[in-house]
Amino acid sequence: MQPPRRLLLTGATGFLGHYVLGELLGRCEAVVRVLIRGDRSDGLVRLAALMRELGVDVDAHLSSGRLEVVEGSLPDSLDVQVLSGVDTIVHSAASTRFQSDSDGDPSRTNVDGTRVLLDAAAMAGVQHFVYVSTAYVCGDFSGRVSETLSEHPPAFCNAYEASKMVC
Ligand SMILES: NC(=O)c1ccc[n+]([C@@H]2O[C@H](COP(=O)([O-])OP(=O)(O)OC[C@H]3O[C@@H](n4cnc5c(N)ncnc54)[C@H](OP(=O)(O)O)[C@@H]3O)[C@@H](O)[C@H]2O)c1
């Protein structure tokens, strides 16, 4: 497998996602493009504060071209240009709320949003798609959990687990 040249990372402002961003910037030479929800400058302020805690200077990486920031929200707002030149996607964005809300989350972001991103990736010819999931896809199950999930979905403790199982 060729090393990635340009990655799209979703969820970089998240608890897990900002550590992933730190590792990507530190360990590989690819340009990392991050998808930020809402206003770009607000998102950059939030991202810079998180990365500062890890000793990563966002401004320096932006200036050197190692880091790119694009706006977008899943599933509604994903510009086709977001995937321009991207060979690898690391999809860490998710709704981590346990109970469903009136907007349809967590299913809306985790299922519909992931489908939109997968479709866009296929259209753009992205070669690798890394999906960040959770061990809780095993649901309300006790005993030894196989790495190969059952074809029959188990019962779930909440809507978040169920939404992650779908993908
Ligand atoms: N944290 C854990 O212990 C844990 C354990 C197992 C698996 N995971 C998995 O790891 C991944 C990341 O989790 P996390 O803890 O980093 O979650 P988090 O702290 O809740 O962060 C979620 C990230 O996704 C973004 N996001 C949410 N909805 C979005 C949407 N509709 N469109 C675009 N971006 C959206 C958020 O952006 P904003 O900043 O704008 O809200 C944020 O960057 C998830 O897939 C989760 O299932 C996490």
CSV table of C-alpha atoms and ligand atoms in Angstrom, one decimal:
chain,number,residue,atom,x,y,z
A,1,MET,CA,0.0,0.0,0.0
A,2,GLN,CA,1.3,3.4,-1.0
A,3,PRO,CA,1.5,6.0,1.8
A,4,PRO,CA,-1.3,8.5,1.7
A,5,ARG,CA,-0.6,11.8,-0.1
A,6,ARG,CA,-3.6,13.7,1.0
A,7,LEU,CA,-6.0,12.6,3.7
A,8,LEU,CA,-9.4,13.9,4.8
A,9,LEU,CA,-10.0,13.6,8.5
A,10,THR,CA,-13.5,14.1,9.9
A,11,GLY,CA,-14.2,14.8,13.5
A,12,ALA,CA,-10.8,16.5,14.2
A,13,THR,CA,-12.4,18.7,16.9
A,14,GLY,CA,-13.5,15.6,18.8
A,15,PHE,CA,-12.2,14.0,21.9
A,16,LEU,CA,-10.6,11.2,19.9
A,17,GLY,CA,-10.3,12.9,16.6
A,18,HIS,CA,-7.8,15.6,17.7
A,19,TYR,CA,-5.4,12.9,19.0
A,20,VAL,CA,-5.7,11.2,15.6
A,21,LEU,CA,-4.9,14.6,13.9
A,22,GLY,CA,-1.8,14.9,16.1
A,23,GLU,CA,-0.6,11.4,15.2
A,24,LEU,CA,-1.2,12.0,11.5
A,25,LEU,CA,0.8,15.3,11.5
A,26,GLY,CA,3.5,13.7,13.6
A,27,ARG,CA,3.9,10.3,11.9
A,28,CYS,CA,3.1,10.7,8.2
A,29,GLU,CA,4.1,13.1,5.5
A,30,ALA,CA,0.6,13.4,3.9
A,31,VAL,CA,-1.3,16.7,3.7
A,32,VAL,CA,-4.1,16.4,6.2
A,33,ARG,CA,-7.3,18.1,5.3
A,34,VAL,CA,-9.8,18.4,8.2
A,35,LEU,CA,-13.6,18.8,7.8
A,36,ILE,CA,-14.8,21.4,10.3
A,37,ARG,CA,-18.5,22.0,11.1
A,38,GLY,CA,-19.9,25.5,11.1
A,39,ASP,CA,-17.9,28.7,10.7
A,40,ARG,CA,-14.3,28.0,9.6
A,41,SER,CA,-12.7,30.6,11.8
A,42,ASP,CA,-14.6,29.5,14.9
A,43,GLY,CA,-13.7,25.9,14.1
A,44,LEU,CA,-10.1,26.8,13.7
A,45,VAL,CA,-10.0,28.5,17.1
A,46,ARG,CA,-11.5,25.4,18.7
A,47,LEU,CA,-9.1,23.1,16.8
A,48,ALA,CA,-6.0,25.3,17.6
A,49,ALA,CA,-6.9,25.2,21.4
A,50,LEU,CA,-7.2,21.4,21.4
A,51,MET,CA,-4.0,20.9,19.4
A,52,ARG,CA,-2.1,23.4,21.6
A,53,GLU,CA,-2.7,21.0,24.5
A,54,LEU,CA,-0.9,18.3,22.5
A,55,GLY,CA,2.0,20.7,21.6
A,56,VAL,CA,0.9,21.0,18.0
A,57,ASP,CA,0.9,24.5,16.4
A,58,VAL,CA,-2.0,24.6,14.0
A,59,ASP,CA,-1.0,27.9,12.4
A,60,ALA,CA,2.5,26.6,11.6
A,61,HIS,CA,1.0,23.5,9.9
A,62,LEU,CA,-1.4,25.7,8.0
A,63,SER,CA,1.4,27.9,6.8
A,64,SER,CA,3.6,25.0,5.7
A,65,GLY,CA,0.7,23.4,3.8
A,66,ARG,CA,0.7,20.3,5.8
A,67,LEU,CA,-2.8,21.1,7.2
A,68,GLU,CA,-5.9,22.3,5.3
A,69,VAL,CA,-9.3,23.2,6.7
A,70,VAL,CA,-12.6,22.8,4.9
A,71,GLU,CA,-16.1,23.5,6.1
A,72,GLY,CA,-18.8,20.8,5.9
A,73,SER,CA,-21.4,19.0,7.9
A,74,LEU,CA,-22.7,15.4,7.4
A,75,PRO,CA,-25.0,14.5,5.8
A,76,ASP,CA,-26.2,17.9,4.5
A,77,SER,CA,-23.3,20.0,3.5
A,78,LEU,CA,-20.4,18.2,1.8
A,79,ASP,CA,-19.0,20.2,-1.1
A,80,VAL,CA,-17.6,18.0,-3.9
A,81,GLN,CA,-14.3,20.0,-3.7
A,82,VAL,CA,-13.7,18.7,-0.2
A,83,LEU,CA,-12.4,15.4,-1.6
A,84,SER,CA,-10.4,16.9,-4.4
A,85,GLY,CA,-7.0,15.2,-4.5
A,86,VAL,CA,-7.8,13.1,-1.5
A,87,ASP,CA,-6.7,9.5,-1.6
A,88,THR,CA,-7.6,8.4,2.0
A,89,ILE,CA,-10.4,9.3,4.4
A,90,VAL,CA,-10.2,8.8,8.1
A,91,HIS,CA,-13.8,9.1,9.3
A,92,SER,CA,-13.9,9.9,13.0
A,93,ALA,CA,-16.9,12.3,13.0
A,94,ALA,CA,-19.9,11.0,14.8
A,95,SER,CA,-22.8,11.9,16.9
A,96,THR,CA,-22.0,10.3,20.3
A,97,ARG,CA,-25.3,11.2,21.9
A,98,PHE,CA,-27.0,8.0,23.3
A,99,GLN,CA,-30.7,9.0,22.9
A,100,SER,CA,-32.3,10.2,19.6
A,101,ASP,CA,-33.0,13.8,19.2
A,102,SER,CA,-35.5,15.7,17.1
A,103,ASP,CA,-33.0,16.2,14.3
A,104,GLY,CA,-32.6,12.4,14.0
A,105,ASP,CA,-29.2,12.1,15.6
A,106,PRO,CA,-27.3,9.9,16.2
A,107,SER,CA,-28.6,8.0,13.2
A,108,ARG,CA,-28.6,11.1,10.9
A,109,THR,CA,-24.9,11.8,11.4
A,110,ASN,CA,-23.7,8.2,11.9
A,111,VAL,CA,-25.7,6.4,9.3
A,112,ASP,CA,-26.8,9.0,6.7
A,113,GLY,CA,-23.7,11.1,7.1
A,114,THR,CA,-21.4,8.1,6.7
A,115,ARG,CA,-23.4,7.0,3.6
A,116,VAL,CA,-23.0,10.4,2.0
A,117,LEU,CA,-19.3,10.4,2.7
A,118,LEU,CA,-18.9,6.9,1.3
A,119,ASP,CA,-20.8,7.8,-1.8
A,120,ALA,CA,-18.8,10.9,-2.3
A,121,ALA,CA,-15.6,8.9,-1.8
A,122,ALA,CA,-16.6,6.4,-4.4
A,123,MET,CA,-17.5,9.2,-6.9
A,124,ALA,CA,-14.1,10.9,-6.2
A,125,GLY,CA,-12.1,7.7,-6.5
A,126,VAL,CA,-10.8,7.8,-3.0
A,127,GLN,CA,-8.7,4.7,-2.5
A,128,HIS,CA,-8.9,4.1,1.3
A,129,PHE,CA,-11.6,4.7,3.8
A,130,VAL,CA,-10.9,4.2,7.5
A,131,TYR,CA,-14.0,4.1,9.6
A,132,VAL,CA,-13.6,4.7,13.3
A,133,SER,CA,-16.2,2.5,15.1
A,134,THR,CA,-16.6,1.2,18.6
A,135,ALA,CA,-16.6,-2.1,20.5
A,136,TYR,CA,-20.2,-1.2,21.5
A,137,VAL,CA,-21.4,-2.5,18.2
A,138,CYS,CA,-21.6,-5.8,20.0
A,139,GLY,CA,-24.7,-4.3,21.8
A,140,ASP,CA,-26.2,-5.9,24.9
A,141,PHE,CA,-24.3,-9.1,24.8
A,142,SER,CA,-22.4,-11.0,27.4
A,143,GLY,CA,-19.7,-13.6,26.9
A,144,ARG,CA,-16.9,-13.8,24.4
A,145,VAL,CA,-17.3,-11.3,21.5
A,146,SER,CA,-16.1,-12.5,18.2
A,147,GLU,CA,-14.3,-10.0,15.9
A,148,THR,CA,-16.7,-11.1,13.2
A,149,LEU,CA,-20.0,-9.6,14.1
A,150,SER,CA,-23.2,-11.7,13.9
A,151,GLU,CA,-25.4,-11.2,10.9
A,152,HIS,CA,-28.3,-10.8,13.2
A,153,PRO,CA,-28.1,-7.5,15.1
A,154,PRO,CA,-28.2,-8.0,18.9
A,155,ALA,CA,-30.2,-5.8,21.2
A,156,PHE,CA,-28.6,-2.4,21.8
A,157,CYS,CA,-28.5,-0.4,25.0
A,158,ASN,CA,-29.0,2.9,23.1
A,159,ALA,CA,-29.5,4.6,19.7
A,160,TYR,CA,-25.7,5.4,19.5
A,161,GLU,CA,-24.7,1.7,19.6
A,162,ALA,CA,-27.4,0.8,17.0
A,163,SER,CA,-26.3,3.6,14.7
A,164,LYS,CA,-22.7,2.4,14.8
A,165,MET,CA,-23.7,-1.1,14.1
A,166,VAL,CA,-25.4,-0.1,10.8
A,167,CYS,CA,-22.2,1.2,9.4
B,1,LIG,N1,-14.5,8.7,22.8
B,1,LIG,C1,-14.6,7.4,23.0
B,1,LIG,O1,-14.4,6.9,24.1
B,1,LIG,C2,-14.8,6.5,21.8
B,1,LIG,C3,-14.8,5.1,22.0
B,1,LIG,C4,-15.0,4.2,21.0
B,1,LIG,C5,-15.3,4.7,19.7
B,1,LIG,N2,-15.3,6.1,19.5
B,1,LIG,C6,-15.6,6.6,18.2
B,1,LIG,O2,-14.6,7.5,17.8
B,1,LIG,C7,-15.1,8.5,17.0
B,1,LIG,C8,-14.8,9.9,17.6
B,1,LIG,O3,-15.4,10.0,18.8
B,1,LIG,P1,-15.1,11.2,19.7
B,1,LIG,O4,-15.0,10.8,21.1
B,1,LIG,O5,-14.0,12.0,19.2
B,1,LIG,O6,-16.5,12.1,19.6
B,1,LIG,P2,-16.8,13.6,20.0
B,1,LIG,O7,-15.8,14.1,21.0
B,1,LIG,O8,-18.2,13.6,20.3
B,1,LIG,O9,-16.5,14.4,18.6
B,1,LIG,C9,-17.3,14.2,17.5
B,1,LIG,C10,-16.6,14.9,16.3
B,1,LIG,O10,-17.5,14.7,15.2
B,1,LIG,C11,-17.9,16.0,14.7
B,1,LIG,N3,-19.2,15.9,14.2
B,1,LIG,C12,-20.3,15.5,14.9
B,1,LIG,N4,-21.4,15.5,14.1
B,1,LIG,C13,-21.0,15.9,12.9
B,1,LIG,C14,-21.6,16.1,11.6
B,1,LIG,N5,-23.0,15.9,11.5
B,1,LIG,N6,-20.9,16.5,10.6
B,1,LIG,C15,-19.5,16.7,10.7
B,1,LIG,N7,-18.9,16.5,11.8
B,1,LIG,C16,-19.6,16.1,12.9
B,1,LIG,C17,-17.8,16.9,15.9
B,1,LIG,O11,-17.7,18.2,15.4
B,1,LIG,P3,-18.0,19.5,16.4
B,1,LIG,O12,-16.7,19.7,17.2
B,1,LIG,O13,-18.4,20.6,15.5
B,1,LIG,O14,-19.1,19.0,17.3
B,1,LIG,C18,-16.5,16.4,16.5
B,1,LIG,O15,-15.4,16.8,15.8
B,1,LIG,C19,-16.6,8.2,16.8
B,1,LIG,O16,-16.9,7.5,15.6
B,1,LIG,C20,-16.9,7.3,18.0
B,1,LIG,O17,-18.0,6.5,17.7
B,1,LIG,C21,-15.1,7.0,20.5
